[in-house]
PDB file of C-alpha atoms in Angstrom:
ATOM      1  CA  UNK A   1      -9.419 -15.432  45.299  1.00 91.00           C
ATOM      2  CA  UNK A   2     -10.793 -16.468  49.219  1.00 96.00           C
ATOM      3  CA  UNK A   3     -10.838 -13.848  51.168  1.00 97.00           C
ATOM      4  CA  UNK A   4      -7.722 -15.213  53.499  1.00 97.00           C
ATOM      5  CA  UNK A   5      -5.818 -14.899  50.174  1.00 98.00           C
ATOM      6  CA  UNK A   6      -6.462 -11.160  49.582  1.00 97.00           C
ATOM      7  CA  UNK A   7      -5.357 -10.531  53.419  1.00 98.00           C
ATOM      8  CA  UNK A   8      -1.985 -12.204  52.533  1.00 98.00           C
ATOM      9  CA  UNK A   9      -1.967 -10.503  49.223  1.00 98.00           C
ATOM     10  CA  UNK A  10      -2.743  -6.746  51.200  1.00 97.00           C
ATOM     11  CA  UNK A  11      -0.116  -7.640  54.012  1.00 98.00           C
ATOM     12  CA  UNK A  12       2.517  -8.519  51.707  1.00 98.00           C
ATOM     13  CA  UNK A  13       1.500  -5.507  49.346  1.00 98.00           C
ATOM     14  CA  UNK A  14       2.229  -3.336  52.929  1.00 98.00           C
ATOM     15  CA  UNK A  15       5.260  -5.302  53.662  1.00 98.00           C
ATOM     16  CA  UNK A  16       7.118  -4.584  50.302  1.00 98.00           C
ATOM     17  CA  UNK A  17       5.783  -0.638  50.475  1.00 98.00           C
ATOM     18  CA  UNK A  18       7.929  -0.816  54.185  1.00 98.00           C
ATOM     19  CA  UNK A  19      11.102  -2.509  52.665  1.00 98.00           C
ATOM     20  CA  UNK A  20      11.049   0.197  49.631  1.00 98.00           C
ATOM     21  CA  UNK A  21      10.309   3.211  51.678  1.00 98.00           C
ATOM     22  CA  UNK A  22      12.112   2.933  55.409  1.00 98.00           C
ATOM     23  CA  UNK A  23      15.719   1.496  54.836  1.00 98.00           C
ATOM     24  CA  UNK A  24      16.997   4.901  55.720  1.00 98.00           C
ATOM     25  CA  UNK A  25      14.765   5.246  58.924  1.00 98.00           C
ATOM     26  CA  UNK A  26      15.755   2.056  59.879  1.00 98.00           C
ATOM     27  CA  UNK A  27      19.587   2.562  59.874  1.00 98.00           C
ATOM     28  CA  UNK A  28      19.181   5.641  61.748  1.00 98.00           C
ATOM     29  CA  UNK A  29      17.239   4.116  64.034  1.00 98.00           C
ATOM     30  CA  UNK A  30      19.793   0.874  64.341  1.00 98.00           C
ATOM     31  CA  UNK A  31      22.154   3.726  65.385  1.00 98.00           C
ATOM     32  CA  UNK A  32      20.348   5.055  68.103  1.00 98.00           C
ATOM     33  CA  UNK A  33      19.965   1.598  69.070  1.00 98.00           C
ATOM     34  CA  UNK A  34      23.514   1.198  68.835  1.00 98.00           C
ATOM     35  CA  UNK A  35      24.863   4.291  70.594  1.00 98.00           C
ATOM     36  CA  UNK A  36      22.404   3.496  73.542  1.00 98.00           C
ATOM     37  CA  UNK A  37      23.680   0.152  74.037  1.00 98.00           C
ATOM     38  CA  UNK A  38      27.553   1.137  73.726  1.00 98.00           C
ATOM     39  CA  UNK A  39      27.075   2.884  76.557  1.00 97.00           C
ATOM     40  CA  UNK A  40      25.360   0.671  78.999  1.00 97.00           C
ATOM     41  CA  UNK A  41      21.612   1.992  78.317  1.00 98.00           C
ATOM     42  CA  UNK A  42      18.514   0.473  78.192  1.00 98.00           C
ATOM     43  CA  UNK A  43      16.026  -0.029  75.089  1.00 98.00           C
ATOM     44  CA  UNK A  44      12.364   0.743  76.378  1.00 98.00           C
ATOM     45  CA  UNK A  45       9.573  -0.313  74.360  1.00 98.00           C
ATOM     46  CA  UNK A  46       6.231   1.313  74.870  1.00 98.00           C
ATOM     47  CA  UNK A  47       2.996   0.813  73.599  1.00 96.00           C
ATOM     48  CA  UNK A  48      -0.970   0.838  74.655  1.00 95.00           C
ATOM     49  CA  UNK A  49      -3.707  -0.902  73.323  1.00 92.00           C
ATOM     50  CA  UNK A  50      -2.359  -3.776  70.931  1.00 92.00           C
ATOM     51  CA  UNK A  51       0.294  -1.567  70.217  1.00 94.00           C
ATOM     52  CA  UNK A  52       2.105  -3.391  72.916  1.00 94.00           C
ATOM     53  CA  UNK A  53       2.401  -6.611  71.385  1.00 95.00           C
ATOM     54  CA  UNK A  54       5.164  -5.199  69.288  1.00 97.00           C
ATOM     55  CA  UNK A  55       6.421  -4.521  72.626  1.00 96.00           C
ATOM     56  CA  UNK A  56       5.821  -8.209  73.843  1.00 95.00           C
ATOM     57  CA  UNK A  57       7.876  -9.206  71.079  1.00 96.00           C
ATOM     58  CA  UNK A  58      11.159  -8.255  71.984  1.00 97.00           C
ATOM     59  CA  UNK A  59      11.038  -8.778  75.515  1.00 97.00           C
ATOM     60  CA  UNK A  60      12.904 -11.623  76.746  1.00 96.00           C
ATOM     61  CA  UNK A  61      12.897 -13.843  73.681  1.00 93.00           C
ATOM     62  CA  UNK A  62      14.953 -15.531  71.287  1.00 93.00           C
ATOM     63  CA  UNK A  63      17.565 -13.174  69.426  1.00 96.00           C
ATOM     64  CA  UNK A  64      16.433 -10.453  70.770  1.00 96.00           C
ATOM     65  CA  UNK A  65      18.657  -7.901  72.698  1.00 98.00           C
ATOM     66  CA  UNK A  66      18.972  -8.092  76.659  1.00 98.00           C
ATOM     67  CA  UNK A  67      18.866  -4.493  76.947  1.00 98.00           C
ATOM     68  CA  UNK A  68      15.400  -4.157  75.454  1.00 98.00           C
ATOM     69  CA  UNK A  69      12.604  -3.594  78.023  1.00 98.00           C
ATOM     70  CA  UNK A  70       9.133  -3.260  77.507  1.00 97.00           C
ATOM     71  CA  UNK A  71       6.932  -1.228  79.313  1.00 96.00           C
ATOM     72  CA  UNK A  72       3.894  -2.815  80.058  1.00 92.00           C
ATOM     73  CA  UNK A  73       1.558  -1.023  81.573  1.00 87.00           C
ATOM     74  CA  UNK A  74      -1.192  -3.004  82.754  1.00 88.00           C
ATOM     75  CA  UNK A  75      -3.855  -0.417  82.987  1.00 88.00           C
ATOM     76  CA  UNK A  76      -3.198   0.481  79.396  1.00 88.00           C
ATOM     77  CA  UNK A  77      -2.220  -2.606  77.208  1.00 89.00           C
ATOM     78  CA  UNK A  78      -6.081  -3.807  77.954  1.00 83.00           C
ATOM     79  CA  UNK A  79      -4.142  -7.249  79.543  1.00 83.00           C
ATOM     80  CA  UNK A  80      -6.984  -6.731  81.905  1.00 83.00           C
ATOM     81  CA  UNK A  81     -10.257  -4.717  81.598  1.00 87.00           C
ATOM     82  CA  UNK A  82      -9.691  -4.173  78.122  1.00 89.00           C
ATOM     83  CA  UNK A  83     -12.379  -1.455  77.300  1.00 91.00           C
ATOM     84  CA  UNK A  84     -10.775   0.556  80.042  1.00 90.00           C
ATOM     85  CA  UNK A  85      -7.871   1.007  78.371  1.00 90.00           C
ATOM     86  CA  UNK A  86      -9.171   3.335  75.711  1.00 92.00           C
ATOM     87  CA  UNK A  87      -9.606   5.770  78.322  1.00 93.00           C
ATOM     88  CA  UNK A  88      -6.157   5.402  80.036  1.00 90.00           C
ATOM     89  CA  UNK A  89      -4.581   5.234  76.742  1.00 93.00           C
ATOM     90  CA  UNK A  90      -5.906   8.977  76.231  1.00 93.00           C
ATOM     91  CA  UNK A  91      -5.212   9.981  79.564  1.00 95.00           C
ATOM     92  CA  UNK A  92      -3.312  13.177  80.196  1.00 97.00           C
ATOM     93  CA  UNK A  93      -0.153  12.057  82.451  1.00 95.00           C
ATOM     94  CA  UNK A  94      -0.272   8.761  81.619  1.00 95.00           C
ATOM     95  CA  UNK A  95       3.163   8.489  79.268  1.00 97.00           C
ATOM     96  CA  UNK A  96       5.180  10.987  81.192  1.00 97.00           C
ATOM     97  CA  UNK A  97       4.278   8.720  84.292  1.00 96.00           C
ATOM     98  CA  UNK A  98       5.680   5.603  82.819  1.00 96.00           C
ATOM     99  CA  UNK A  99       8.928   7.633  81.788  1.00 98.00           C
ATOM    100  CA  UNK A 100       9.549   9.093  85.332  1.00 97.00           C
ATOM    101  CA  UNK A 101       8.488   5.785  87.108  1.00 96.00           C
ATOM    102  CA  UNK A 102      11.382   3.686  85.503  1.00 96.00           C
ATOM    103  CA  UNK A 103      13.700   6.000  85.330  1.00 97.00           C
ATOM    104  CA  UNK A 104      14.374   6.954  81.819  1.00 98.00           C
ATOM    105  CA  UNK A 105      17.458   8.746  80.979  1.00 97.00           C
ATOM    106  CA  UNK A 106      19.701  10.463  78.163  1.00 98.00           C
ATOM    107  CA  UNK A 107      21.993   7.147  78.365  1.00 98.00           C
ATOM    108  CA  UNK A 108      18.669   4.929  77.749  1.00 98.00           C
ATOM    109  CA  UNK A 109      16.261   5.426  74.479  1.00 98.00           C
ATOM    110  CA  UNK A 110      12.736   4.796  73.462  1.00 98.00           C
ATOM    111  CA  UNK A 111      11.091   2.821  70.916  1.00 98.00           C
ATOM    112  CA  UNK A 112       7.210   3.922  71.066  1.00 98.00           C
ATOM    113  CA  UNK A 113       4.570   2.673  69.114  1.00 98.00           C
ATOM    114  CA  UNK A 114       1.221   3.629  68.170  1.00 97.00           C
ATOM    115  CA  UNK A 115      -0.192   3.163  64.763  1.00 96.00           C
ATOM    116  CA  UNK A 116      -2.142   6.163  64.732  1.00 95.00           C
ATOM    117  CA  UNK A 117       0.085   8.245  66.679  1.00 95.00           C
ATOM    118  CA  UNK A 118      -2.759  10.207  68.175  1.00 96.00           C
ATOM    119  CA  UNK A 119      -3.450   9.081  71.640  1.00 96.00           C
ATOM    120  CA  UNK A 120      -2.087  10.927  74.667  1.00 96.00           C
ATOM    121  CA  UNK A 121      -0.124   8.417  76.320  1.00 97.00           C
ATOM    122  CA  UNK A 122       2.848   7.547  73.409  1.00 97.00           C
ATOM    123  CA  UNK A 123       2.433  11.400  72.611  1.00 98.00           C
ATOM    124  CA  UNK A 124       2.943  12.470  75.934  1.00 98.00           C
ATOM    125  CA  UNK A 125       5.488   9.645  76.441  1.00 98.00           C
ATOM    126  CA  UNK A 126       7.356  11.402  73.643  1.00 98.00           C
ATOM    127  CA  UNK A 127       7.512  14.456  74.985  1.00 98.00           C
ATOM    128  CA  UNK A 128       8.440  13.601  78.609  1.00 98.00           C
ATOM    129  CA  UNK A 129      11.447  11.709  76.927  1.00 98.00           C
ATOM    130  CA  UNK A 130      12.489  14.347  74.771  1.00 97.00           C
ATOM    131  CA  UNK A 131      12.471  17.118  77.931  1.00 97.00           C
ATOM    132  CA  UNK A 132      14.365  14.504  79.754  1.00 98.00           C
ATOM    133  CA  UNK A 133      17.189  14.123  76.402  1.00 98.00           C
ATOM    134  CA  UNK A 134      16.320  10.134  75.882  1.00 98.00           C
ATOM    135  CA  UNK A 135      16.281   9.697  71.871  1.00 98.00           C
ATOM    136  CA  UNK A 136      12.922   8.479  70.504  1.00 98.00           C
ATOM    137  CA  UNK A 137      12.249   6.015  67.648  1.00 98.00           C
ATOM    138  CA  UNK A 138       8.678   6.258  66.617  1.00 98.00           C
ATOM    139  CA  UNK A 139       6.793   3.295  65.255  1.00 98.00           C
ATOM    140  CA  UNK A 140       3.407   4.399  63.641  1.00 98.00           C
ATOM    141  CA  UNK A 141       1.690   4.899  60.113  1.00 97.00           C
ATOM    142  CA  UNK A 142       2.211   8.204  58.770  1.00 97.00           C
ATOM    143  CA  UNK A 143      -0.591   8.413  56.339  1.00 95.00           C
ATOM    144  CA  UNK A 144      -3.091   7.056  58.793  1.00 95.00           C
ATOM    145  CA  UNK A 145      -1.738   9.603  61.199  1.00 96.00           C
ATOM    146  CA  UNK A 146      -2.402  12.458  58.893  1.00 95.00           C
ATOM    147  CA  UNK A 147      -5.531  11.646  58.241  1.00 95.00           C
ATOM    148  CA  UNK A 148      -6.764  11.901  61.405  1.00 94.00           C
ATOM    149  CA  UNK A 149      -7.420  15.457  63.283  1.00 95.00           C
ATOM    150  CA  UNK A 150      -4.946  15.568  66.657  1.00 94.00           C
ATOM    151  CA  UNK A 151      -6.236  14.532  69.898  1.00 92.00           C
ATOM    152  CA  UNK A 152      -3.144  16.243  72.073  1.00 96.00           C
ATOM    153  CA  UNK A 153      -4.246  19.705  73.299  1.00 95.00           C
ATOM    154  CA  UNK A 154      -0.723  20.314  71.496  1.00 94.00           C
ATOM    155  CA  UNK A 155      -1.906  19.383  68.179  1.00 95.00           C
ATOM    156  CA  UNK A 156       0.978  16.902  67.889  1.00 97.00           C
ATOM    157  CA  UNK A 157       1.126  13.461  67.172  1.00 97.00           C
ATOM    158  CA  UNK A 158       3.793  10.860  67.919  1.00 98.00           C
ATOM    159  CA  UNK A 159       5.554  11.737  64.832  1.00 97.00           C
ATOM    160  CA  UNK A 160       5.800  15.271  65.186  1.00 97.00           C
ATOM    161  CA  UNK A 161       7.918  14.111  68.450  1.00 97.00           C
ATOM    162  CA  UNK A 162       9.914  11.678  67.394  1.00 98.00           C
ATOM    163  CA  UNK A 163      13.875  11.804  66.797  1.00 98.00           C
ATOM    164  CA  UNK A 164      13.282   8.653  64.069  1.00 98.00           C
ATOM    165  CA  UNK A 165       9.941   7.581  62.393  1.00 98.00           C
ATOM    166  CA  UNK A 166       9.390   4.264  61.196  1.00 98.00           C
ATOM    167  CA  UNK A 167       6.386   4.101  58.874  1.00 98.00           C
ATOM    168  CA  UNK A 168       4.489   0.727  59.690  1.00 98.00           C
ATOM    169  CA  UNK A 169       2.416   2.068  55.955  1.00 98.00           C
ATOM    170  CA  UNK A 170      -0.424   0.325  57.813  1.00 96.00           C
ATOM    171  CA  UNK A 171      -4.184   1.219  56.342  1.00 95.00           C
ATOM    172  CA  UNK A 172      -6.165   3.919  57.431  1.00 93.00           C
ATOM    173  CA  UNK A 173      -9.145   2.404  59.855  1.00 93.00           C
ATOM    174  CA  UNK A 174      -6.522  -0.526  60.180  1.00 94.00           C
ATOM    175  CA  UNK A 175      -8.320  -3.353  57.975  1.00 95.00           C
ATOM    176  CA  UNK A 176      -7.109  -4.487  55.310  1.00 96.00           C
ATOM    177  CA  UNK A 177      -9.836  -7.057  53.531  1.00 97.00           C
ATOM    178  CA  UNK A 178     -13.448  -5.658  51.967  1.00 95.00           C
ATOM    179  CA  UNK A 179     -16.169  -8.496  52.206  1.00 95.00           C
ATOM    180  CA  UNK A 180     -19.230  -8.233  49.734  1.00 94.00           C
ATOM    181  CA  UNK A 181     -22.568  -7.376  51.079  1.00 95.00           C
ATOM    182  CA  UNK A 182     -20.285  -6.504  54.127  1.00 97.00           C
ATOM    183  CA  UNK A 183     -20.461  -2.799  55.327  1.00 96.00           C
ATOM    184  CA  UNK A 184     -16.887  -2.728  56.638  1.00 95.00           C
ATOM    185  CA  UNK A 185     -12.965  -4.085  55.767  1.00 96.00           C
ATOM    186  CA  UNK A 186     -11.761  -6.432  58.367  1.00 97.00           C
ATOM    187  CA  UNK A 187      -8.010  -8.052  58.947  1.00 97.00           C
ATOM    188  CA  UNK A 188      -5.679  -5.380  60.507  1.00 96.00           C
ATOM    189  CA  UNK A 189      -2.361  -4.572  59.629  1.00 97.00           C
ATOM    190  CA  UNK A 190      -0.646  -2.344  61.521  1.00 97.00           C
ATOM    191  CA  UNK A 191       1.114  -4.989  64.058  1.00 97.00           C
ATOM    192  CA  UNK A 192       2.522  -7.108  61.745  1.00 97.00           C
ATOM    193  CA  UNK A 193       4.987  -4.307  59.581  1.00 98.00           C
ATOM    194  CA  UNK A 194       5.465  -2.807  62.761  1.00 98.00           C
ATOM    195  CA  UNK A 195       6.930  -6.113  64.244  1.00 98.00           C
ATOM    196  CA  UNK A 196       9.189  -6.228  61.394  1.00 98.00           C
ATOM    197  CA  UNK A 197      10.333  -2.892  61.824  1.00 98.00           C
ATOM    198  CA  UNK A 198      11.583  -2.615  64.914  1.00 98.00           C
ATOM    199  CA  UNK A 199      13.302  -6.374  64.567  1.00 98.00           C
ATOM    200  CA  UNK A 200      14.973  -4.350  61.384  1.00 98.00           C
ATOM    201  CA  UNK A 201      16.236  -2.080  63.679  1.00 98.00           C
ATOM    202  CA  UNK A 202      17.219  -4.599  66.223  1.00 98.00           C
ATOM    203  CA  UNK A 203      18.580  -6.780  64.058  1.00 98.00           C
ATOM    204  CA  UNK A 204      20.672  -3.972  62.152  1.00 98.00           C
ATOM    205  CA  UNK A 205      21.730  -2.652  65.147  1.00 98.00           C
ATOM    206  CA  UNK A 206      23.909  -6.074  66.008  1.00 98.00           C
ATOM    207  CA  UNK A 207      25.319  -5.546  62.715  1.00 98.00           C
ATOM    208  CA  UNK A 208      26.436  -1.943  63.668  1.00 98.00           C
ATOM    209  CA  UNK A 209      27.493  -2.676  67.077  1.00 98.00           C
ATOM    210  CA  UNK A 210      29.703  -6.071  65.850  1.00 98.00           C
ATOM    211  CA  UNK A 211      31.563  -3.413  63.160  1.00 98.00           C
ATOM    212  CA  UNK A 212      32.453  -1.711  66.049  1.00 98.00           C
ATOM    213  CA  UNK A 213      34.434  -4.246  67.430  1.00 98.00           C
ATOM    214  CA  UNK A 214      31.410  -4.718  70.423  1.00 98.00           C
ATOM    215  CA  UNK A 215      29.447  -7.924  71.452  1.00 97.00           C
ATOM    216  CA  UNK A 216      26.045  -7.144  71.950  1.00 97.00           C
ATOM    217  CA  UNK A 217      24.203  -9.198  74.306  1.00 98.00           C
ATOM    218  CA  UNK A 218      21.477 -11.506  72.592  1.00 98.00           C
ATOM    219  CA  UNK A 219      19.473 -14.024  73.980  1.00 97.00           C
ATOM    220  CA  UNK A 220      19.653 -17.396  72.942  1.00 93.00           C
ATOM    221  CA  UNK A 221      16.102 -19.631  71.964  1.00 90.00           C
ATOM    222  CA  UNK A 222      14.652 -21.145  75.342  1.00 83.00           C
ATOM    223  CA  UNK A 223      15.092 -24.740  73.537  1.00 82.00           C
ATOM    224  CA  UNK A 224      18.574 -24.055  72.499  1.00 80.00           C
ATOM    225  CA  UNK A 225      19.739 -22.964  76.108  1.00 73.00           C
ATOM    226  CA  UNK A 226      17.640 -26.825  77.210  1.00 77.00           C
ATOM    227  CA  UNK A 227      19.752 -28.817  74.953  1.00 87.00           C
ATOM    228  CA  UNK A 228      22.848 -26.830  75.399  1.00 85.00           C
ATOM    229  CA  UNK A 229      24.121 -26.280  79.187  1.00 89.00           C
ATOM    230  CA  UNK A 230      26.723 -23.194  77.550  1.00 89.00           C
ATOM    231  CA  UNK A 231      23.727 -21.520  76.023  1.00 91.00           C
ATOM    232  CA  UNK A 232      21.348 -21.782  79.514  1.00 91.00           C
ATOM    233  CA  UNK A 233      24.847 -20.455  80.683  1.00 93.00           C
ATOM    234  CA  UNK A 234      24.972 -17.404  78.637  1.00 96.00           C
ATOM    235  CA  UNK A 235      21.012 -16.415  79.355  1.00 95.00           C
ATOM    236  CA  UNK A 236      21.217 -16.663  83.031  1.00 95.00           C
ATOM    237  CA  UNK A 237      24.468 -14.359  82.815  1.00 96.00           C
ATOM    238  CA  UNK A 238      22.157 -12.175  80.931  1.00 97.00           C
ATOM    239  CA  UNK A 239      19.583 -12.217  83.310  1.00 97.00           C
ATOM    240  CA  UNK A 240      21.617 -11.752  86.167  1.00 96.00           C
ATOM    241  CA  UNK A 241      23.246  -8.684  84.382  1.00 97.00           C
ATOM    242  CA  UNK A 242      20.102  -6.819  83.698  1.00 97.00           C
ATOM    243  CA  UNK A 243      18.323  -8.083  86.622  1.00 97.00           C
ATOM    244  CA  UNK A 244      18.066  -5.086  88.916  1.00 95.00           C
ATOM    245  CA  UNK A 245      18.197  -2.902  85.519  1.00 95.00           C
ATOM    246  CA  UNK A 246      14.687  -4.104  83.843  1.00 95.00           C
ATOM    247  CA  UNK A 247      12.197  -3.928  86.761  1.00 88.00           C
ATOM    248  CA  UNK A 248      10.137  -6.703  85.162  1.00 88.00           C
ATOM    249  CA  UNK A 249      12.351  -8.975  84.169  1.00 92.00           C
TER     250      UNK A 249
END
């Protein structure tokens, strides 16, 4: 077997271990979802490092929720200076910053991710939130976050904090793939299960919200709303509605 064939063969191997272990996470987490939007609040998705590409995802996309909003922080995604970022990432101040800045509150909730859950920002993040009564969804690998000692003066990591955890069951040291006569595994896989998490959630939060007689507000594909004037129609009305709710949208 090549060696791109035993990354598929580890990702799918983590994939499956998510689908058997985190169907009950995941509808508790849809709720959340779904309480939050029912009452007019707004999804925030926070990450640093590559942990905000899960982030990225769901931001202003195709079938995704217009009530999601991700917080990218420039200083600590490593969009720019990307060695820097380490040291922001594990900055005291940093997380409850970004909650205070836009404005969280208890009619809002939080999706954070961090695979390890042991930097400072997402920690602290969490625990700004929770002070403040916003609901927090956790993203992050459980057994790779037990491995490790804590970083947080606390001696807390994001899932200690966290109303919901979502187990990514990413690797510990992130790589999936060994290499003969190669000292190290390469191939991550912590952002693809966590990607499919939070879509889970997304997705079965729809579900939850249609049952309840409500019509959540979903984007339509860019290419669909170009060949369709009513679909254009219903993103712009989107857009417009969340406008001067999501400071970068």
């Amino acid at each position: 077997m090549q060696a791109w064939q035993r990354y598929f063969e580890v990702m799918q191997g983590v994939v499956d271990r998510v689908l058997e272990t985190q169907g009950d996470a995941i509808t508790r987490a849809a709720e959340i979802l779904a309480d939050t939007t029912e009452r007019g609040g707004i999804i925030y998705g926070f990450g640093t490092g590559h942990s905000h590409l899960v982030c990225d995802d769901a931001f202003w996309r195709a079938a995704t929720p217009a009530n999601y909003c991700a917080l990218l922080e420039q200083s600590a995604t490593g969009a720019f200076e990307i060695t820097k970022s380490y040291y922001v990432e594990n900055t005291y101040g940093i997380g409850s910053l970004v909650v205070d800045y836009n404005r969280i509150t208890s009619d809002d909730c939080m999706i954070i991710i961090s695979n390890s859950g042991n930097n400072i920002a997402p920690v602290d993040a969490a625990l700004r939130a929770r002070e403040l009564g916003v609901p927090v969804i956790a993203i992050t690998a459980v057994g790779y976050s037990d491995y490790l000692a804590a970083k947080h003066r606390g001696g807390v990591k994001l899932k200690d904090v966290a109303d919901v955890v979502l187990d990514n069951c990413s690797l510990v040291g992130d790589a999936a793939v060994e290499i003969e006569d190669f000292p190290m595994r390469v191939g991550a896989t912590s952002t693809i299960p966590a990607v499919y998490l939070q879509n889970a959630a997304l997705v079965e939060m729809v579900d939850v919200l249609v049952r309840r007689g409500l019509e959540p507000d979903v984007y339509y594909n860019g290419h669909m709303a170009f060949m369709d004037p009513s679909c254009a129609d219903h993103n712009d009305r989107l857009v417009d509605k969340y406008f001067y709710r999501i400071r970068n949208l």
